[in-house]
Short mmCIF file of C-alpha atoms in Angstrom, two decimals:
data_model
loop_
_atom_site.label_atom_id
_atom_site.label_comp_id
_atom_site.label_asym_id
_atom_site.label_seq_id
_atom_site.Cartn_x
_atom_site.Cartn_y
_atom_site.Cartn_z
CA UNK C 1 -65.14 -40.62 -4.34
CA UNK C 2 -64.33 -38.60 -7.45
CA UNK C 3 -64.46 -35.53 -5.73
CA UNK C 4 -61.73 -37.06 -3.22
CA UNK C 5 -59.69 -38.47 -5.65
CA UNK C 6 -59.14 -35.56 -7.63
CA UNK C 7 -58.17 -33.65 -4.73
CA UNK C 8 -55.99 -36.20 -3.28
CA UNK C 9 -53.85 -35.39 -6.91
CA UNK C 10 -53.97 -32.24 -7.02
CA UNK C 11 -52.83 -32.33 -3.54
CA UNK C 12 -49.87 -34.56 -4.75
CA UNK C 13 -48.92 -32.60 -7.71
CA UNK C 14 -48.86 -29.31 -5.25
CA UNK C 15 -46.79 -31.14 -3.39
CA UNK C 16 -44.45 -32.21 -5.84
CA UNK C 17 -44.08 -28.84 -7.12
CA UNK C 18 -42.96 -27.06 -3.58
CA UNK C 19 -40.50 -30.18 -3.58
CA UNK C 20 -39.18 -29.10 -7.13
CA UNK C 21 -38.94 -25.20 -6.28
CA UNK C 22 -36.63 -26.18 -2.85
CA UNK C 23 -34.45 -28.70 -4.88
CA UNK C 24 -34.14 -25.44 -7.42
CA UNK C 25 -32.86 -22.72 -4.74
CA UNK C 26 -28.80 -21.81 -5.48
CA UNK C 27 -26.99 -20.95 -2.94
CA UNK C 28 -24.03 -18.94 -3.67
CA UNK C 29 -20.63 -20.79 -2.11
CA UNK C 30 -18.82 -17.69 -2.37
CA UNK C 31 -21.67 -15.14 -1.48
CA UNK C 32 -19.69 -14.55 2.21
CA UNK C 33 -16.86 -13.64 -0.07
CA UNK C 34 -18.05 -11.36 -2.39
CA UNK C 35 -19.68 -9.57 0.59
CA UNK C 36 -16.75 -9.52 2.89
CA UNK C 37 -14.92 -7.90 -0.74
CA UNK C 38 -18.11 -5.22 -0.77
CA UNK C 39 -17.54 -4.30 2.64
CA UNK C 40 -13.61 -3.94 2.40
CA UNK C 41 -12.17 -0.43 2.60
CA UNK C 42 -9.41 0.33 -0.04
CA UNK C 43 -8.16 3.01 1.93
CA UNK C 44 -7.55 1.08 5.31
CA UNK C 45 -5.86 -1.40 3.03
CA UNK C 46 -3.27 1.45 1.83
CA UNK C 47 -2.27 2.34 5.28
CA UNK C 48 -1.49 -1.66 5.84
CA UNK C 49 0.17 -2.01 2.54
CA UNK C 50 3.17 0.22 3.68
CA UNK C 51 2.91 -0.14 7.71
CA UNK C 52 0.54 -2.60 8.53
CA UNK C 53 0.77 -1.88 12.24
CA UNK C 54 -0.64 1.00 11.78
CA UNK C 55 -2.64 2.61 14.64
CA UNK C 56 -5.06 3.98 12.37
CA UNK C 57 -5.37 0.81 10.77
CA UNK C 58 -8.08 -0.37 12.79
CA UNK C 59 -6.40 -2.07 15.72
CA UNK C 60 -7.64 -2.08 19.75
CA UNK C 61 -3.79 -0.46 21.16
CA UNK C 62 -2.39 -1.36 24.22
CA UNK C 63 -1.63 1.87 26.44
CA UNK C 64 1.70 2.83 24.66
CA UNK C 65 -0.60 3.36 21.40
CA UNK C 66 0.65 -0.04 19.91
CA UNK C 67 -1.77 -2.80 18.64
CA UNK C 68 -2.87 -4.95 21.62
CA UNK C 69 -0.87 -8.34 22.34
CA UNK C 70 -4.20 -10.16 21.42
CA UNK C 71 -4.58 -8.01 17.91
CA UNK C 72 -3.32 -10.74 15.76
CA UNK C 73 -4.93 -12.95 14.14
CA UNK C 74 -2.85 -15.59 16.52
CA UNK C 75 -3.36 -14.42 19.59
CA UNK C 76 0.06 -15.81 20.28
CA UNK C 77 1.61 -12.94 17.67
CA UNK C 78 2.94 -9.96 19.72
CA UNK C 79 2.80 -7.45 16.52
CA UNK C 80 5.57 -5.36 18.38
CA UNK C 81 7.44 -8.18 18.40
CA UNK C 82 7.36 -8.42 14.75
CA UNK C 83 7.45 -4.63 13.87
CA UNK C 84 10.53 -3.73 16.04
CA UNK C 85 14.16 -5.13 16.31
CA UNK C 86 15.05 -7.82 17.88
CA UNK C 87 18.39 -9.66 17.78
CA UNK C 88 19.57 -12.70 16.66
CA UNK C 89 21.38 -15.15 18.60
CA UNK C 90 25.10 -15.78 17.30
CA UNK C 91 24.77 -13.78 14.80
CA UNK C 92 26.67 -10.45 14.33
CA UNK C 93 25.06 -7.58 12.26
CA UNK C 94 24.99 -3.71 12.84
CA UNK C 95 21.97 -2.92 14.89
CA UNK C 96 19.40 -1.81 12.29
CA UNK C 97 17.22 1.05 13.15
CA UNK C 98 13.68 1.10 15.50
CA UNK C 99 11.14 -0.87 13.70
CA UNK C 100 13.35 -2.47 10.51
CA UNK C 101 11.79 -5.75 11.56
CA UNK C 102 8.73 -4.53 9.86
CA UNK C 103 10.41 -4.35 6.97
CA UNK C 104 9.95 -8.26 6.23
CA UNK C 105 6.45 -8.08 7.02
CA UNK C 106 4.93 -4.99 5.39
CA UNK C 107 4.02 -5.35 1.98
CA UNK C 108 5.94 -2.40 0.45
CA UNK C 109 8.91 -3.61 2.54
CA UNK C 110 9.45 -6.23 -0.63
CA UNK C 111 6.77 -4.76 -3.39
CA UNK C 112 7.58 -0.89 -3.09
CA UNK C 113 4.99 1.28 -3.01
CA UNK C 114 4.06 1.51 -6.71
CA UNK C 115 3.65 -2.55 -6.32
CA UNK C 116 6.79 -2.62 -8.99
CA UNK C 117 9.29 -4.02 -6.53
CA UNK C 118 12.87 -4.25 -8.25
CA UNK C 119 11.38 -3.16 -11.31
CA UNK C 120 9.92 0.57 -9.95
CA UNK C 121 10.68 2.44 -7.12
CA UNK C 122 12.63 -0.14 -5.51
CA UNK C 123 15.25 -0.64 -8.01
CA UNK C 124 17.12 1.71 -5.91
CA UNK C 125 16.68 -0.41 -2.45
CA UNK C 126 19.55 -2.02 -0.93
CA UNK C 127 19.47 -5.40 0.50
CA UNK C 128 20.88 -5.37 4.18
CA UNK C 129 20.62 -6.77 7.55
CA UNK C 130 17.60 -4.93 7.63
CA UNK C 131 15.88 -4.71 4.79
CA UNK C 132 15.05 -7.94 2.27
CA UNK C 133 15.18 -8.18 -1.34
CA UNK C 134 12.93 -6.44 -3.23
CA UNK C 135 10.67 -8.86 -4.82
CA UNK C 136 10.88 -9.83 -8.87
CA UNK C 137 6.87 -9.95 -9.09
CA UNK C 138 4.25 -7.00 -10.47
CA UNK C 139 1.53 -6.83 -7.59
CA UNK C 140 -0.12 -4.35 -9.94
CA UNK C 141 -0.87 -7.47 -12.20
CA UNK C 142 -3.21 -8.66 -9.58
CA UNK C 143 -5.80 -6.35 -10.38
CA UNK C 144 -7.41 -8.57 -13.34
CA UNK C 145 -7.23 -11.15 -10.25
CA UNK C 146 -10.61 -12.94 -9.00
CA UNK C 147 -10.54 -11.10 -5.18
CA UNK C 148 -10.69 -14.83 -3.75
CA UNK C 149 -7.43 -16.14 -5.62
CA UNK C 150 -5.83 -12.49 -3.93
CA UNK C 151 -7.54 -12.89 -0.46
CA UNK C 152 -6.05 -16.53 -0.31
CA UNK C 153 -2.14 -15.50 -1.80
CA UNK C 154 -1.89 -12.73 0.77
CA UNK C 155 -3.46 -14.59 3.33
CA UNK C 156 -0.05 -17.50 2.73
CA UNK C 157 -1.39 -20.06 4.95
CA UNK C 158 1.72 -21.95 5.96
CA UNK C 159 4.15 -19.17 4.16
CA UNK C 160 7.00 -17.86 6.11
CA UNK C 161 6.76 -18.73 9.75
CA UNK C 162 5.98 -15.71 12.38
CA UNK C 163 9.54 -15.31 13.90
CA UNK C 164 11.14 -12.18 14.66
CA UNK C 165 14.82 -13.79 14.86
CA UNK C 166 14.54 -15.49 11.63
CA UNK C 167 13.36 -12.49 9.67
CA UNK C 168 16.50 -9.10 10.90
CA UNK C 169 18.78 -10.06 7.65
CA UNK C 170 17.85 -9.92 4.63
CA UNK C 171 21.31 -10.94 3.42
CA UNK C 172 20.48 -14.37 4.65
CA UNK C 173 18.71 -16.44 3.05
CA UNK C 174 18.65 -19.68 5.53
CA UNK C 175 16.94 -17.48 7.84
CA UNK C 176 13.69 -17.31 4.98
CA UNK C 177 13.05 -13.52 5.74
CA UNK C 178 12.77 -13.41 1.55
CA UNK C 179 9.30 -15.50 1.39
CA UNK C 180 5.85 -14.72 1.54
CA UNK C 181 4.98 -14.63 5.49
CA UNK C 182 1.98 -16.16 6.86
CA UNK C 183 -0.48 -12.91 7.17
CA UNK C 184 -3.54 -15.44 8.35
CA UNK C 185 -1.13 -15.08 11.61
CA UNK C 186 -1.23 -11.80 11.54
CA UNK C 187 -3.80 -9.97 9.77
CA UNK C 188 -7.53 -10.60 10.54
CA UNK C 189 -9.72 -11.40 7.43
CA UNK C 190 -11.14 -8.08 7.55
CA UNK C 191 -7.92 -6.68 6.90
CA UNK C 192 -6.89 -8.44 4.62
CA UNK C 193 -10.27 -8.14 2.31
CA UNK C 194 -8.99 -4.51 2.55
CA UNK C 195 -5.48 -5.49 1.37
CA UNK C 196 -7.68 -6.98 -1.46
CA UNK C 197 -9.69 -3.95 -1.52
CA UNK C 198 -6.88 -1.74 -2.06
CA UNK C 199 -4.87 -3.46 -4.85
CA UNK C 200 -7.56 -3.77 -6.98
CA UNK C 201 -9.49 -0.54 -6.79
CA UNK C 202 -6.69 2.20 -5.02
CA UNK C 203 -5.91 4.54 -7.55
CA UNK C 204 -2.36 3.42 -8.97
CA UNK C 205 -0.72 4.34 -12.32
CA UNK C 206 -1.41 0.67 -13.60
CA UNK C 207 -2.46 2.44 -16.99
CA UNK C 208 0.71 4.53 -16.96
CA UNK C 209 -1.77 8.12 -16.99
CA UNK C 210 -0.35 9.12 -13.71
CA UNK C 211 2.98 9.65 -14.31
CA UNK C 212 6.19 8.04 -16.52
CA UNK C 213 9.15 6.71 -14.96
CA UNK C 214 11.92 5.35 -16.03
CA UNK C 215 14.78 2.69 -14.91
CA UNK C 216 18.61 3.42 -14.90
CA UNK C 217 20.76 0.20 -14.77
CA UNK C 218 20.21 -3.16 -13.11
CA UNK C 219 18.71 -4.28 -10.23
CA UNK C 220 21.33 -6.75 -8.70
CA UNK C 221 20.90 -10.03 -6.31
CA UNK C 222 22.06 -9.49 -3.86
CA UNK C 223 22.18 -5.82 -4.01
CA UNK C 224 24.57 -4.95 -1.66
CA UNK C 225 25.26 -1.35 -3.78
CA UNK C 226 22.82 0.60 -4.74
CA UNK C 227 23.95 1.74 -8.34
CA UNK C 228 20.48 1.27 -10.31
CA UNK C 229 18.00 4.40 -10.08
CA UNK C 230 14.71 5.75 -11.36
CA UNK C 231 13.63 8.90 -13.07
CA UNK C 232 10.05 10.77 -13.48
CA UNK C 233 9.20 12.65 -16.80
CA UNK C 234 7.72 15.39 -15.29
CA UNK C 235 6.52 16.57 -18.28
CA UNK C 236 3.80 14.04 -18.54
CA UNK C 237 2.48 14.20 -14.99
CA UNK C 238 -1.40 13.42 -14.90
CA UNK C 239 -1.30 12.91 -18.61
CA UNK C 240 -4.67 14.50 -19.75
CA UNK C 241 -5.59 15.12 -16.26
CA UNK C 242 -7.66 18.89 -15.82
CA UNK C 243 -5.24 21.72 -14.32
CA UNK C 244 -8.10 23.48 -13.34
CA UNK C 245 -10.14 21.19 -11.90
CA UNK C 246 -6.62 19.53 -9.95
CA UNK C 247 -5.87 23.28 -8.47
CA UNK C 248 -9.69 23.38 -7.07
CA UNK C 249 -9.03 19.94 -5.22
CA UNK C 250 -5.74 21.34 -3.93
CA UNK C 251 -7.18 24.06 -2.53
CA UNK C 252 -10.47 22.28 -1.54
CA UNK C 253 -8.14 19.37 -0.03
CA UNK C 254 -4.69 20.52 0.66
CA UNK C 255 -4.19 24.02 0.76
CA UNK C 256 -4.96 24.45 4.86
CA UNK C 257 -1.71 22.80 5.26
CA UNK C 258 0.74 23.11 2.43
CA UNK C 259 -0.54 26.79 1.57
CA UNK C 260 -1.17 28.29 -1.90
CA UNK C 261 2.48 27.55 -3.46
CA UNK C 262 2.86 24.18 -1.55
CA UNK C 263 5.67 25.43 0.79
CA UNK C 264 3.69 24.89 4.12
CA UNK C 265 2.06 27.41 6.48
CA UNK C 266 2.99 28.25 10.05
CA UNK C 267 1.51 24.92 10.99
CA UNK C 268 3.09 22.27 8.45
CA UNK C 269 5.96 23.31 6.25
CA UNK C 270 5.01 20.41 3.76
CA UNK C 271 7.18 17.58 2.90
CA UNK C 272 10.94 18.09 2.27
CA UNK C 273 13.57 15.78 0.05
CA UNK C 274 16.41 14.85 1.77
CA UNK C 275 19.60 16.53 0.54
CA UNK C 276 20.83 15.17 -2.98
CA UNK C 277 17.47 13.85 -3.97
CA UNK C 278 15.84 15.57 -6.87
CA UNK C 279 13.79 13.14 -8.84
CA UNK C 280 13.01 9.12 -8.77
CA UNK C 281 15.53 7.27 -6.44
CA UNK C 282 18.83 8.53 -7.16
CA UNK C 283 21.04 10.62 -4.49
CA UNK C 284 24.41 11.81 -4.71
CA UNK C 285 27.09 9.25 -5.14
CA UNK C 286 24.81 6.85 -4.91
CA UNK C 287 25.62 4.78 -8.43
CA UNK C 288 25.78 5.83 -11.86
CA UNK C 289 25.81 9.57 -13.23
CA UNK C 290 22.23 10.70 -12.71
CA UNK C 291 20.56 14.32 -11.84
CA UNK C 292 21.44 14.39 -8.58
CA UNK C 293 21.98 17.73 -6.88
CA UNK C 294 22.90 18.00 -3.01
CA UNK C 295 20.46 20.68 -2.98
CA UNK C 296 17.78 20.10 -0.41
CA UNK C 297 14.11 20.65 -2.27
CA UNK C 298 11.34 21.80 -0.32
CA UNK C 299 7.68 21.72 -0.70
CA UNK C 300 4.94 19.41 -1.54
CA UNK C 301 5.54 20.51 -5.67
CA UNK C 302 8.71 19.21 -6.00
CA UNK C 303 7.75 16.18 -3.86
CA UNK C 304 5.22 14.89 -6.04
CA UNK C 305 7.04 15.84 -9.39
CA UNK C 306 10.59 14.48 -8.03
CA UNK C 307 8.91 11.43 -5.49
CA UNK C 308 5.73 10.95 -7.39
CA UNK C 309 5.09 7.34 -6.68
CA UNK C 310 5.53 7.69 -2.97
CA UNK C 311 2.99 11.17 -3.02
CA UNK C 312 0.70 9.09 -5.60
CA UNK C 313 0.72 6.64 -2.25
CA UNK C 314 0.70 9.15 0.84
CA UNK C 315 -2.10 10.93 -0.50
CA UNK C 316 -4.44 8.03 -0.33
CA UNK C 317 -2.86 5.98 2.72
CA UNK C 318 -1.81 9.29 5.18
CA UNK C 319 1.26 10.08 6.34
CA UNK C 320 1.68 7.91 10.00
CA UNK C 321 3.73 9.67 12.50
CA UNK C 322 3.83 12.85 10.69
CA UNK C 323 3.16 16.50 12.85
CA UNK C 324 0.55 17.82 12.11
CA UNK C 325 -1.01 13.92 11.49
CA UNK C 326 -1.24 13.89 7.22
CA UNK C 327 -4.66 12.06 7.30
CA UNK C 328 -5.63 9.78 4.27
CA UNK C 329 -7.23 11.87 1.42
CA UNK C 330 -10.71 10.24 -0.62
CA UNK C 331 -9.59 10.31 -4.17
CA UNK C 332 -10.12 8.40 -7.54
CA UNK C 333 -7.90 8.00 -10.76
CA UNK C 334 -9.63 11.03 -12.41
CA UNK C 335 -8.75 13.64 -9.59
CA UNK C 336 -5.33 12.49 -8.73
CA UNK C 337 -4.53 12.96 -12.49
CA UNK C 338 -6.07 16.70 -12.25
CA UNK C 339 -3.98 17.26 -8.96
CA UNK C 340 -0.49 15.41 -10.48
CA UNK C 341 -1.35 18.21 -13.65
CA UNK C 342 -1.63 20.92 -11.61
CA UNK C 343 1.88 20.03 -9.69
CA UNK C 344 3.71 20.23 -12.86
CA UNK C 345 3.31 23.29 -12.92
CA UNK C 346 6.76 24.61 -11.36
CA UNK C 347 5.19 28.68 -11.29
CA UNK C 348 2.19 27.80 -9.21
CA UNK C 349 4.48 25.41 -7.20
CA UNK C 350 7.67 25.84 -7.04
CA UNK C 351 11.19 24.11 -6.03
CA UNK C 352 12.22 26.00 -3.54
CA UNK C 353 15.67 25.46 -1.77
CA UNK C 354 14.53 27.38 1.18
CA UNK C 355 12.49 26.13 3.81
CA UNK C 356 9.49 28.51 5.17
CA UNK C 357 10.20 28.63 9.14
CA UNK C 358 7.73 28.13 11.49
CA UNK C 359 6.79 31.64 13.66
#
C-alpha cells in the first residue's frame, strides 16, 4: 500500500511539473515580424522607394510588361491606373507628362531620394499639377525606428484614399494628393518589409561620411518657383573612404560599362547632366546666383560628384528603363565611401563636355 502510495505522488508531482514547464513556454507575439524583417530585401525596397511599380520589383506583369491588374494588395487597385495620368473631371490643368501620377504615390515623389524632402535634394522641386509638395519630415530619422512602428506608418491603413483623380495636382490641396496614401492598398506586406528593409539598413549618408551638401535659400509653400538650390562639397566625397580600394570596385563593378575614365564604351556612354546642371539642384536661371553653367557634363564622374545623392541612390536601386538596363549594384557604407573617393578624383574621371559617340 506504501509502495502504491508513493508512486501515486510521485506520479502527481511529475505531473505537476510537465503542467508547470507548458504554463512556462513564451511565445514571441512579434516573432512573424521580426522574421518577415529578416527575410526583407533592402535592395528590392530601393527600387520601390523611387518607382514602386517597378517591373523588377517583384511583380507578376500583365503582357505589356506592367504589374498585373490583380498585383495590388486590393485586387480592386489597377497600379497603371495609379502610376499613369489620368484626368480630372472639371478641372483644367496642363496635361502633365506619362506616368506623373506616380508621383503622389512613390515615396521619393514627396521624400526625395536622400529621404531629406524639402530639406535635401528636393529643396529644388517645384510644386505643380503634377508633382506634390515635398514633404517637411526626415525619413532618414526612421532608422533608430523599431521595424514594426515603420512597417505600420508606411503601411497608412486608412491614409490617403486610392484615387487616381484626386491625386494629378499637387497645387490642390482639397483633392488630399499631399497625405500619406494607403500602401496596405497597394503594396503587399512583403514589399513593404522591404521598404522597411531598405530605410533602415540601405547605405545612405545618415552619418554625413558620404558626401556634404549644402542648402541655398528657402524652400517655399507652395513652391510655385523654384529659387532654393543645393550644392555638394566635392572635396569631401567619401570622407575617409579608400581610393584604392574604391577604384578596384569600379573596375570590378562598373568599368564594363562606363569604361576606365567613366565616359562610357561603345555600349553605354554613362550618364549625362542635362544642360546647365553642374552640381546639387541648381540650373540656369533657375533662382538665385549659383554655379550654374549651360555646359552639358558628361560621364558617370561628374554625375556622382555634381548629382551625388541621386548616384548614392541609382547605384543600389538600378537605373529602370535605362539602355543597356543599369542593374542594382550589392554595396555597403564602407565601399560606396571608397568608390565616392575615388570619383573625386577629376584626373582619373573627368568632366568632360564631350560626349563619346557610339560606333
Amino acid at each position: 500500500m506504501k509502495t502504491i502510495n508513493k508512486s501515486m505522488l510521485l506520479l502527481g508531482l511529475f505531473t505537476l511539473v510537465l503542467q508547470s514547464c507548458t504554463h512556462e513556454i513564451y511565445v514571441d507575439p512579434l516573432a512573424a515580424s521580426k522574421a518577415a524583417y529578416e527575410n526583407a530585401d533592402a535592395v528590392n525596397g530601393a527600387k520601390l522607394f523611387s518607382n514602386f511599380q517597378n517591373i523588377e520589383a517583384g511583380w507578376p506583369l500583365d503582357a505589356a510588361g506592367w504589374p498585373d491588374v490583380t498585383a495590388a494588395a486590393d485586387p480592386t487597385i489597377n497600379i497603371k491606373d495609379i502610376a499613369t495620368y489620368t484626368a480630372q473631371t472639371g478641372v483644367t490643368t496642363p496635361v502633365p507628362a506619362p506616368q506623373a501620377n506616380r508621383n503622389f504615390y512613390a515615396c521619393a515623389g514627396c521624400h526625395a531620394v536622400d529621404g531629406m524632402g524639402r530639406d535635401g535634394t528636393g529643396i529644388s522641386k517645384k510644386t505643380a499639377a503634377n508633382q506634390p509638395q515635398m514633404a517637411a519630415s526626415h525619413l532618414r530619422d526612421t532608422r533608430g525606428w523599431d521595424p514594426v512602428k515603420l512597417f505600420d506608418a508606411i503601411k497608412g491603413v486608412g491614409g490617403r484614399q486610392i484615387d487616381p483623380t484626386k491625386t494629378v495636382n499637387g497645387l490642390d490641396l482639397t483633392l488630399g494628393g499631399q497625405t500619406h496614401p494607403d500602401f496596405s492598398k497597394i503594396l503587399t506586406d512583403d514589399k513593404i518589409w522591404d521598404l522597411v528593409k531598405w530605410l533602415k539598413e540601405g547605405v545612405d549618408n545618415t552619418n554625413g561620411d558620404l558626401y556634404s551638401m549644402s542648402t541655398v535659400g528657402a524652400f517655399t509653400v507652395p513652391q510655385t518657383t523654384i529659387a532654393p538650390y543645393a550644392l555638394y562639397d566635392n572635396t569631401k566625397m567619401g570622407s575617409d573612404g579608400d581610393y584604392a580600394a574604391g577604384v578596384a570596385f569600379y573596375t570590378a563593378k562598373c568599368v564594363v560599362c562606363h569604361a576606365f575614365d567613366g565616359l562610357g564604351t561603345t555600349n553605354s556612354n554613362g550618364p549625362v547632366l542635362i544642360a546647365g546642371q553642374t552640381n546639387g539642384t541648381t540650373s540656369a536661371g533657375s533662382g538665385p546666383a549659383g554655379p550654374a553653367p549651360t555646359t552639358k557634363m558628361y560621364g558617370v564622374g561628374a554625375y556622382m560628384r555634381y548629382k551625388t545623392a541621386d548616384g548614392v541612390f541609382l547605384i543600389q536601386s538600378g537605373k529602370f528603363g535605362t539602355i543597356p538596363w543599369m542593374a542594382a549594384t550589392p554595396i555597403n557604407q564602407q565601399e560606396m565611401k571608397d568608390l565616392l573617393k575615388a570619383f573625386s578624383d577629376k584626373a582619373r574621371f573627368p568632366d568632360a563636355t564631350v560626349k563619346r559617340a557610339n560606333p
